[in-house]
């Protein structure tokens, strides 16, 4: 029974880091007075999670659906403004329902909320299409801010729910060789404490097929900086192996108040490493459509997500 409670306390505090914001920026960007409108929808499910050094399996699927809109406007040929907003739903679920109903958790109802919004400026340092060197890639840097959403962070969450800032370095290169190319980025994200800073990365290869189709294979991940393993130190070895008296003052455990205020679940370190595959199509008007699938291969304090999604990039000249 103690092992069951241990898993439950940790499981219900897993947060969700969506893919949708990752599709908002890349090294290639609009030119002056051009705007890219990008609607994105993703649906993710998980029935297990990486909890520090353990793997937990659930009795129900947790479902997350997010719709987002990303806008990118070319202030100049090299300077771009971007904005990403979204709205999400966390579907109702019952994490545990075992042994003929003897061990159950309450069913969590449907929850809705505005996702964390992002805005920033991206500067294209090098444009491969303007370079006289065939080997030159496109390189861009970005500085941006994050505005926390309005969703409930307990017991499950649509995101980290914190404002902050981020810096990114993007690269892309069309090899002009049998339709192959590459793109990716590396970034650093800093948000309100106690949420730890994160290093983010993405890299992919693509293959152009019949001039209009694109097959993409890559990986995306996050490496949390600092942060603690569990929200409650009493759940960490070796303290989780002992039963000891709990202090109480007027029926309130002061240590519980400390854990709630000083070590909330969203302050834990979170790592994830995903593999992604996508199929894109470019029409004669310059619109680009893509469907994609992503799955978490490994992680630390993160859900083992399986995600499917659709995104469209619609360029307009102003």
mmCIF file of C-alpha atoms in Angstrom:
data_model
loop_
_atom_site.group_PDB
_atom_site.id
_atom_site.type_symbol
_atom_site.label_atom_id
_atom_site.label_comp_id
_atom_site.label_asym_id
_atom_site.label_seq_id
_atom_site.Cartn_x
_atom_site.Cartn_y
_atom_site.Cartn_z
ATOM 1 C CA UNK A 1 0.000 0.000 0.000
ATOM 2 C CA UNK A 2 2.876 2.355 0.773
ATOM 3 C CA UNK A 3 4.332 1.714 -2.681
ATOM 4 C CA UNK A 4 0.963 2.583 -4.224
ATOM 5 C CA UNK A 5 0.723 5.886 -2.353
ATOM 6 C CA UNK A 6 4.316 6.722 -3.299
ATOM 7 C CA UNK A 7 3.569 6.404 -7.002
ATOM 8 C CA UNK A 8 0.268 8.215 -6.798
ATOM 9 C CA UNK A 9 1.674 11.302 -5.105
ATOM 10 C CA UNK A 10 4.238 11.688 -7.865
ATOM 11 C CA UNK A 11 2.135 10.662 -10.836
ATOM 12 C CA UNK A 12 -0.612 13.223 -10.451
ATOM 13 C CA UNK A 13 1.904 16.077 -10.488
ATOM 14 C CA UNK A 14 3.419 15.422 -13.917
ATOM 15 C CA UNK A 15 3.225 18.461 -16.214
ATOM 16 C CA UNK A 16 2.863 18.523 -19.977
ATOM 17 C CA UNK A 17 5.261 20.328 -22.282
ATOM 18 C CA UNK A 18 3.511 20.622 -25.641
ATOM 19 C CA UNK A 19 5.140 20.479 -29.055
ATOM 20 C CA UNK A 20 3.063 23.309 -30.496
ATOM 21 C CA UNK A 21 5.364 26.134 -29.411
ATOM 22 C CA UNK A 22 8.296 24.354 -31.048
ATOM 23 C CA UNK A 23 6.721 24.689 -34.474
ATOM 24 C CA UNK A 24 6.494 28.466 -34.199
ATOM 25 C CA UNK A 25 10.085 29.319 -35.114
ATOM 26 C CA UNK A 26 12.906 28.134 -37.340
ATOM 27 C CA UNK A 27 15.904 29.671 -39.093
ATOM 28 C CA UNK A 28 13.934 30.341 -42.275
ATOM 29 C CA UNK A 29 11.585 33.255 -41.803
ATOM 30 C CA UNK A 30 9.355 35.708 -43.682
ATOM 31 C CA UNK A 31 10.880 38.467 -45.741
ATOM 32 C CA UNK A 32 9.970 42.131 -45.323
ATOM 33 C CA UNK A 33 6.208 42.840 -45.090
ATOM 34 C CA UNK A 34 5.362 39.162 -45.285
ATOM 35 C CA UNK A 35 3.351 37.369 -42.595
ATOM 36 C CA UNK A 36 3.186 33.643 -41.943
ATOM 37 C CA UNK A 37 -0.001 32.399 -40.301
ATOM 38 C CA UNK A 38 0.417 28.954 -38.748
ATOM 39 C CA UNK A 39 -2.508 27.133 -37.102
ATOM 40 C CA UNK A 40 -1.410 24.047 -35.155
ATOM 41 C CA UNK A 41 -3.365 21.299 -33.459
ATOM 42 C CA UNK A 42 -1.895 18.429 -31.420
ATOM 43 C CA UNK A 43 -3.361 15.516 -29.517
ATOM 44 C CA UNK A 44 -1.229 13.683 -26.955
ATOM 45 C CA UNK A 45 -1.847 10.656 -24.771
ATOM 46 C CA UNK A 46 0.107 8.816 -22.121
ATOM 47 C CA UNK A 47 -0.494 5.906 -19.772
ATOM 48 C CA UNK A 48 2.955 5.838 -18.175
ATOM 49 C CA UNK A 49 5.679 8.194 -17.003
ATOM 50 C CA UNK A 50 9.341 8.391 -16.084
ATOM 51 C CA UNK A 51 9.384 9.251 -12.374
ATOM 52 C CA UNK A 52 12.995 10.008 -11.513
ATOM 53 C CA UNK A 53 14.669 6.586 -11.772
ATOM 54 C CA UNK A 54 11.407 4.666 -11.931
ATOM 55 C CA UNK A 55 8.795 3.836 -14.565
ATOM 56 C CA UNK A 56 5.121 4.092 -13.564
ATOM 57 C CA UNK A 57 2.182 2.615 -15.457
ATOM 58 C CA UNK A 58 -1.382 3.904 -15.120
ATOM 59 C CA UNK A 59 -4.813 2.338 -15.495
ATOM 60 C CA UNK A 60 -6.165 5.089 -17.736
ATOM 61 C CA UNK A 61 -4.923 7.211 -20.616
ATOM 62 C CA UNK A 62 -4.387 10.909 -19.942
ATOM 63 C CA UNK A 63 -5.380 12.920 -23.035
ATOM 64 C CA UNK A 64 -4.250 16.431 -23.922
ATOM 65 C CA UNK A 65 -5.532 18.386 -26.921
ATOM 66 C CA UNK A 66 -4.069 21.782 -27.793
ATOM 67 C CA UNK A 67 -4.928 24.251 -30.533
ATOM 68 C CA UNK A 68 -2.492 27.088 -31.230
ATOM 69 C CA UNK A 69 -1.945 29.957 -33.619
ATOM 70 C CA UNK A 70 1.557 31.198 -34.459
ATOM 71 C CA UNK A 71 2.125 34.456 -36.337
ATOM 72 C CA UNK A 72 5.447 35.541 -37.832
ATOM 73 C CA UNK A 73 5.878 38.975 -39.423
ATOM 74 C CA UNK A 74 8.903 40.128 -41.400
ATOM 75 C CA UNK A 75 9.826 43.599 -40.153
ATOM 76 C CA UNK A 76 12.793 43.482 -42.543
ATOM 77 C CA UNK A 77 14.285 40.710 -44.629
ATOM 78 C CA UNK A 78 16.296 39.650 -41.574
ATOM 79 C CA UNK A 79 14.252 40.764 -38.549
ATOM 80 C CA UNK A 80 11.074 38.872 -37.643
ATOM 81 C CA UNK A 81 8.481 39.282 -34.903
ATOM 82 C CA UNK A 82 6.656 36.160 -33.707
ATOM 83 C CA UNK A 83 3.690 35.482 -31.434
ATOM 84 C CA UNK A 84 2.217 32.120 -30.373
ATOM 85 C CA UNK A 85 -1.009 31.693 -28.406
ATOM 86 C CA UNK A 86 -3.114 28.625 -27.724
ATOM 87 C CA UNK A 87 -5.869 26.912 -25.799
ATOM 88 C CA UNK A 88 -5.806 23.391 -24.376
ATOM 89 C CA UNK A 89 -7.966 20.674 -22.888
ATOM 90 C CA UNK A 90 -6.922 18.038 -20.358
ATOM 91 C CA UNK A 91 -9.401 15.165 -20.649
ATOM 92 C CA UNK A 92 -11.019 13.495 -17.652
ATOM 93 C CA UNK A 93 -9.226 10.428 -16.372
ATOM 94 C CA UNK A 94 -8.769 8.098 -13.400
ATOM 95 C CA UNK A 95 -5.110 7.298 -12.863
ATOM 96 C CA UNK A 96 -5.631 4.184 -10.684
ATOM 97 C CA UNK A 97 -8.501 1.713 -10.562
ATOM 98 C CA UNK A 98 -7.175 -1.626 -9.331
ATOM 99 C CA UNK A 99 -8.059 -4.775 -7.427
ATOM 100 C CA UNK A 100 -11.794 -4.628 -8.015
ATOM 101 C CA UNK A 101 -12.055 -1.015 -6.923
ATOM 102 C CA UNK A 102 -10.151 -1.464 -3.649
ATOM 103 C CA UNK A 103 -7.455 0.958 -4.796
ATOM 104 C CA UNK A 104 -8.806 3.928 -6.695
ATOM 105 C CA UNK A 105 -8.092 7.564 -7.282
ATOM 106 C CA UNK A 106 -10.883 10.096 -7.852
ATOM 107 C CA UNK A 107 -11.733 10.751 -11.489
ATOM 108 C CA UNK A 108 -10.278 14.071 -12.604
ATOM 109 C CA UNK A 109 -12.801 16.115 -14.649
ATOM 110 C CA UNK A 110 -12.162 17.793 -17.997
ATOM 111 C CA UNK A 111 -10.028 20.906 -17.598
ATOM 112 C CA UNK A 112 -9.470 23.789 -20.002
ATOM 113 C CA UNK A 113 -7.043 26.688 -20.109
ATOM 114 C CA UNK A 114 -5.094 29.241 -22.112
ATOM 115 C CA UNK A 115 -1.610 27.917 -22.859
ATOM 116 C CA UNK A 116 1.623 29.731 -22.031
ATOM 117 C CA UNK A 117 2.025 32.425 -24.702
ATOM 118 C CA UNK A 118 5.305 33.278 -26.404
ATOM 119 C CA UNK A 119 6.502 36.384 -28.233
ATOM 120 C CA UNK A 120 9.915 37.332 -29.551
ATOM 121 C CA UNK A 121 12.222 38.870 -32.112
ATOM 122 C CA UNK A 122 14.351 36.727 -34.415
ATOM 123 C CA UNK A 123 17.306 38.024 -36.424
ATOM 124 C CA UNK A 124 18.690 36.161 -39.428
ATOM 125 C CA UNK A 125 22.461 36.453 -39.149
ATOM 126 C CA UNK A 126 23.189 34.489 -42.340
ATOM 127 C CA UNK A 127 20.829 33.719 -45.215
ATOM 128 C CA UNK A 128 22.050 30.774 -47.284
ATOM 129 C CA UNK A 129 20.019 31.935 -50.292
ATOM 130 C CA UNK A 130 21.867 35.282 -50.373
ATOM 131 C CA UNK A 131 25.321 33.792 -49.828
ATOM 132 C CA UNK A 132 27.851 33.232 -52.609
ATOM 133 C CA UNK A 133 29.052 30.090 -50.838
ATOM 134 C CA UNK A 134 27.116 26.911 -51.600
ATOM 135 C CA UNK A 135 27.951 25.375 -48.219
ATOM 136 C CA UNK A 136 26.649 28.316 -46.168
ATOM 137 C CA UNK A 137 23.681 27.523 -43.839
ATOM 138 C CA UNK A 138 20.965 29.860 -42.630
ATOM 139 C CA UNK A 139 21.578 30.941 -39.038
ATOM 140 C CA UNK A 140 19.274 33.018 -36.844
ATOM 141 C CA UNK A 141 19.079 34.072 -33.198
ATOM 142 C CA UNK A 142 15.979 34.839 -31.165
ATOM 143 C CA UNK A 143 15.140 36.523 -27.865
ATOM 144 C CA UNK A 144 11.652 36.114 -26.496
ATOM 145 C CA UNK A 145 9.347 36.206 -23.516
ATOM 146 C CA UNK A 146 6.839 33.751 -22.052
ATOM 147 C CA UNK A 147 3.524 34.729 -20.414
ATOM 148 C CA UNK A 148 2.022 32.088 -18.139
ATOM 149 C CA UNK A 149 -1.357 30.579 -19.006
ATOM 150 C CA UNK A 150 -4.436 30.458 -16.812
ATOM 151 C CA UNK A 151 -4.823 26.677 -16.414
ATOM 152 C CA UNK A 152 -4.906 24.832 -13.095
ATOM 153 C CA UNK A 153 -1.546 23.254 -12.277
ATOM 154 C CA UNK A 154 -3.006 20.641 -9.906
ATOM 155 C CA UNK A 155 -3.094 17.689 -10.081
ATOM 156 C CA UNK A 156 -2.192 17.478 -13.806
ATOM 157 C CA UNK A 157 -1.102 20.465 -15.849
ATOM 158 C CA UNK A 158 -1.123 21.667 -19.448
ATOM 159 C CA UNK A 159 2.301 23.240 -18.960
ATOM 160 C CA UNK A 160 4.691 24.699 -16.419
ATOM 161 C CA UNK A 161 2.491 27.729 -15.814
ATOM 162 C CA UNK A 162 5.202 30.361 -15.384
ATOM 163 C CA UNK A 163 6.370 33.516 -17.101
ATOM 164 C CA UNK A 164 9.965 33.985 -18.186
ATOM 165 C CA UNK A 165 12.325 34.469 -21.090
ATOM 166 C CA UNK A 166 14.219 32.394 -23.638
ATOM 167 C CA UNK A 167 17.082 32.638 -26.120
ATOM 168 C CA UNK A 168 17.479 30.431 -29.195
ATOM 169 C CA UNK A 169 19.992 29.733 -31.929
ATOM 170 C CA UNK A 170 18.448 28.308 -35.137
ATOM 171 C CA UNK A 171 20.101 26.726 -38.158
ATOM 172 C CA UNK A 172 18.867 25.306 -41.452
ATOM 173 C CA UNK A 173 20.455 24.140 -44.674
ATOM 174 C CA UNK A 174 19.047 22.894 -47.951
ATOM 175 C CA UNK A 175 21.844 20.726 -49.325
ATOM 176 C CA UNK A 176 20.574 21.002 -52.911
ATOM 177 C CA UNK A 177 21.541 17.354 -53.200
ATOM 178 C CA UNK A 178 18.841 14.765 -53.953
ATOM 179 C CA UNK A 179 16.366 16.869 -51.974
ATOM 180 C CA UNK A 180 18.123 16.507 -48.623
ATOM 181 C CA UNK A 181 18.369 19.197 -45.973
ATOM 182 C CA UNK A 182 18.575 19.804 -42.250
ATOM 183 C CA UNK A 183 17.187 22.156 -39.634
ATOM 184 C CA UNK A 184 17.319 22.535 -35.875
ATOM 185 C CA UNK A 185 17.888 24.763 -32.881
ATOM 186 C CA UNK A 186 19.253 24.957 -29.382
ATOM 187 C CA UNK A 187 17.813 27.200 -26.703
ATOM 188 C CA UNK A 188 17.886 28.245 -23.069
ATOM 189 C CA UNK A 189 14.714 28.994 -21.122
ATOM 190 C CA UNK A 190 14.554 30.801 -17.782
ATOM 191 C CA UNK A 191 11.329 31.187 -15.812
ATOM 192 C CA UNK A 192 10.004 32.133 -12.420
ATOM 193 C CA UNK A 193 11.354 30.197 -9.481
ATOM 194 C CA UNK A 194 11.123 27.500 -8.339
ATOM 195 C CA UNK A 195 10.813 26.207 -11.916
ATOM 196 C CA UNK A 196 14.352 25.276 -13.025
ATOM 197 C CA UNK A 197 15.973 26.624 -16.167
ATOM 198 C CA UNK A 198 15.897 24.368 -19.238
ATOM 199 C CA UNK A 199 18.161 23.655 -22.187
ATOM 200 C CA UNK A 200 16.111 22.799 -25.277
ATOM 201 C CA UNK A 201 17.274 21.175 -28.499
ATOM 202 C CA UNK A 202 15.913 20.040 -31.842
ATOM 203 C CA UNK A 203 17.523 18.514 -34.913
ATOM 204 C CA UNK A 204 16.127 16.884 -38.034
ATOM 205 C CA UNK A 205 16.907 15.743 -41.547
ATOM 206 C CA UNK A 206 14.404 16.094 -44.362
ATOM 207 C CA UNK A 207 14.050 14.623 -47.828
ATOM 208 C CA UNK A 208 12.167 16.363 -50.614
ATOM 209 C CA UNK A 209 10.090 13.941 -52.718
ATOM 210 C CA UNK A 210 8.576 14.853 -56.114
ATOM 211 C CA UNK A 211 9.275 18.564 -55.407
ATOM 212 C CA UNK A 212 6.107 18.944 -53.305
ATOM 213 C CA UNK A 213 6.407 16.393 -50.482
ATOM 214 C CA UNK A 214 8.826 16.469 -47.560
ATOM 215 C CA UNK A 215 9.682 13.615 -45.199
ATOM 216 C CA UNK A 216 11.264 14.710 -41.907
ATOM 217 C CA UNK A 217 12.928 12.610 -39.204
ATOM 218 C CA UNK A 218 14.388 14.142 -36.075
ATOM 219 C CA UNK A 219 14.586 14.435 -32.334
ATOM 220 C CA UNK A 220 13.574 17.018 -29.772
ATOM 221 C CA UNK A 221 14.314 17.291 -26.093
ATOM 222 C CA UNK A 222 14.699 19.201 -22.871
ATOM 223 C CA UNK A 223 17.385 18.983 -20.205
ATOM 224 C CA UNK A 224 16.348 20.541 -16.920
ATOM 225 C CA UNK A 225 18.895 22.531 -14.971
ATOM 226 C CA UNK A 226 18.902 22.063 -11.198
ATOM 227 C CA UNK A 227 15.458 21.376 -9.718
ATOM 228 C CA UNK A 228 14.695 18.567 -7.283
ATOM 229 C CA UNK A 229 13.854 14.943 -7.917
ATOM 230 C CA UNK A 230 10.550 14.859 -6.032
ATOM 231 C CA UNK A 231 8.293 17.589 -4.714
ATOM 232 C CA UNK A 232 8.281 16.025 -1.248
ATOM 233 C CA UNK A 233 11.697 14.956 0.149
ATOM 234 C CA UNK A 234 9.900 12.356 2.278
ATOM 235 C CA UNK A 235 9.308 10.451 -0.963
ATOM 236 C CA UNK A 236 13.013 10.360 -1.814
ATOM 237 C CA UNK A 237 15.404 7.590 -0.732
ATOM 238 C CA UNK A 238 16.259 6.875 1.986
ATOM 239 C CA UNK A 239 13.413 8.731 3.763
ATOM 240 C CA UNK A 240 10.742 6.835 1.830
ATOM 241 C CA UNK A 241 11.846 3.602 3.492
ATOM 242 C CA UNK A 242 10.969 4.791 7.003
ATOM 243 C CA UNK A 243 7.785 5.522 8.884
ATOM 244 C CA UNK A 244 8.201 8.301 11.421
ATOM 245 C CA UNK A 245 5.879 10.537 13.484
ATOM 246 C CA UNK A 246 4.563 13.634 11.740
ATOM 247 C CA UNK A 247 4.545 16.929 13.684
ATOM 248 C CA UNK A 248 1.230 18.699 14.082
ATOM 249 C CA UNK A 249 0.192 22.149 15.239
ATOM 250 C CA UNK A 250 -3.557 22.610 15.646
ATOM 251 C CA UNK A 251 -4.091 19.701 13.268
ATOM 252 C CA UNK A 252 -1.761 21.150 10.608
ATOM 253 C CA UNK A 253 1.570 19.607 9.667
ATOM 254 C CA UNK A 254 4.048 22.526 9.325
ATOM 255 C CA UNK A 255 6.244 20.451 7.043
ATOM 256 C CA UNK A 256 3.314 19.947 4.631
ATOM 257 C CA UNK A 257 2.928 23.721 4.441
ATOM 258 C CA UNK A 258 6.635 24.045 3.670
ATOM 259 C CA UNK A 259 6.448 21.424 0.904
ATOM 260 C CA UNK A 260 3.403 23.062 -0.652
ATOM 261 C CA UNK A 261 4.883 26.572 -0.634
ATOM 262 C CA UNK A 262 8.591 25.930 -1.143
ATOM 263 C CA UNK A 263 8.719 22.669 -3.141
ATOM 264 C CA UNK A 264 5.720 22.579 -5.494
ATOM 265 C CA UNK A 265 5.642 19.842 -8.120
ATOM 266 C CA UNK A 266 6.416 22.275 -10.938
ATOM 267 C CA UNK A 267 9.788 22.972 -9.330
ATOM 268 C CA UNK A 268 11.062 19.473 -10.110
ATOM 269 C CA UNK A 269 13.713 18.833 -12.695
ATOM 270 C CA UNK A 270 12.193 17.536 -15.939
ATOM 271 C CA UNK A 271 14.038 15.949 -18.889
ATOM 272 C CA UNK A 272 12.569 14.425 -22.014
ATOM 273 C CA UNK A 273 13.933 13.115 -25.309
ATOM 274 C CA UNK A 274 11.493 12.602 -28.193
ATOM 275 C CA UNK A 275 11.744 11.146 -31.680
ATOM 276 C CA UNK A 276 9.613 12.789 -34.395
ATOM 277 C CA UNK A 277 8.577 11.970 -37.931
ATOM 278 C CA UNK A 278 6.613 14.252 -40.242
ATOM 279 C CA UNK A 279 5.217 14.397 -43.752
ATOM 280 C CA UNK A 280 4.781 17.776 -45.395
ATOM 281 C CA UNK A 281 3.233 19.056 -48.609
ATOM 282 C CA UNK A 282 3.795 22.371 -50.372
ATOM 283 C CA UNK A 283 1.138 23.564 -52.823
ATOM 284 C CA UNK A 284 1.512 25.877 -55.821
ATOM 285 C CA UNK A 285 0.494 28.930 -53.739
ATOM 286 C CA UNK A 286 3.378 28.506 -51.294
ATOM 287 C CA UNK A 287 1.266 27.089 -48.467
ATOM 288 C CA UNK A 288 2.882 24.287 -46.483
ATOM 289 C CA UNK A 289 0.988 21.558 -44.640
ATOM 290 C CA UNK A 290 2.456 18.903 -42.364
ATOM 291 C CA UNK A 291 1.290 15.995 -40.227
ATOM 292 C CA UNK A 292 3.626 14.665 -37.574
ATOM 293 C CA UNK A 293 4.023 12.038 -34.873
ATOM 294 C CA UNK A 294 6.205 12.238 -31.780
ATOM 295 C CA UNK A 295 6.993 9.782 -28.993
ATOM 296 C CA UNK A 296 8.978 10.137 -25.779
ATOM 297 C CA UNK A 297 11.855 7.654 -25.680
ATOM 298 C CA UNK A 298 13.329 8.540 -22.300
ATOM 299 C CA UNK A 299 13.010 11.131 -19.603
ATOM 300 C CA UNK A 300 13.098 12.170 -15.971
ATOM 301 C CA UNK A 301 9.921 13.316 -14.181
ATOM 302 C CA UNK A 302 8.020 13.470 -17.446
ATOM 303 C CA UNK A 303 5.144 11.710 -19.156
ATOM 304 C CA UNK A 304 5.782 9.089 -21.865
ATOM 305 C CA UNK A 305 3.853 11.005 -24.504
ATOM 306 C CA UNK A 306 2.586 9.878 -27.875
ATOM 307 C CA UNK A 307 1.586 12.879 -29.960
ATOM 308 C CA UNK A 308 -0.034 13.365 -33.352
ATOM 309 C CA UNK A 309 -0.514 16.762 -34.881
ATOM 310 C CA UNK A 310 -1.217 18.938 -37.904
ATOM 311 C CA UNK A 311 0.237 22.329 -38.806
ATOM 312 C CA UNK A 312 -0.214 24.625 -41.795
ATOM 313 C CA UNK A 313 1.985 27.574 -42.772
ATOM 314 C CA UNK A 314 0.084 30.151 -44.822
ATOM 315 C CA UNK A 315 2.183 33.070 -46.150
ATOM 316 C CA UNK A 316 0.665 36.439 -47.057
ATOM 317 C CA UNK A 317 2.282 39.539 -48.559
ATOM 318 C CA UNK A 318 1.187 42.829 -46.969
#
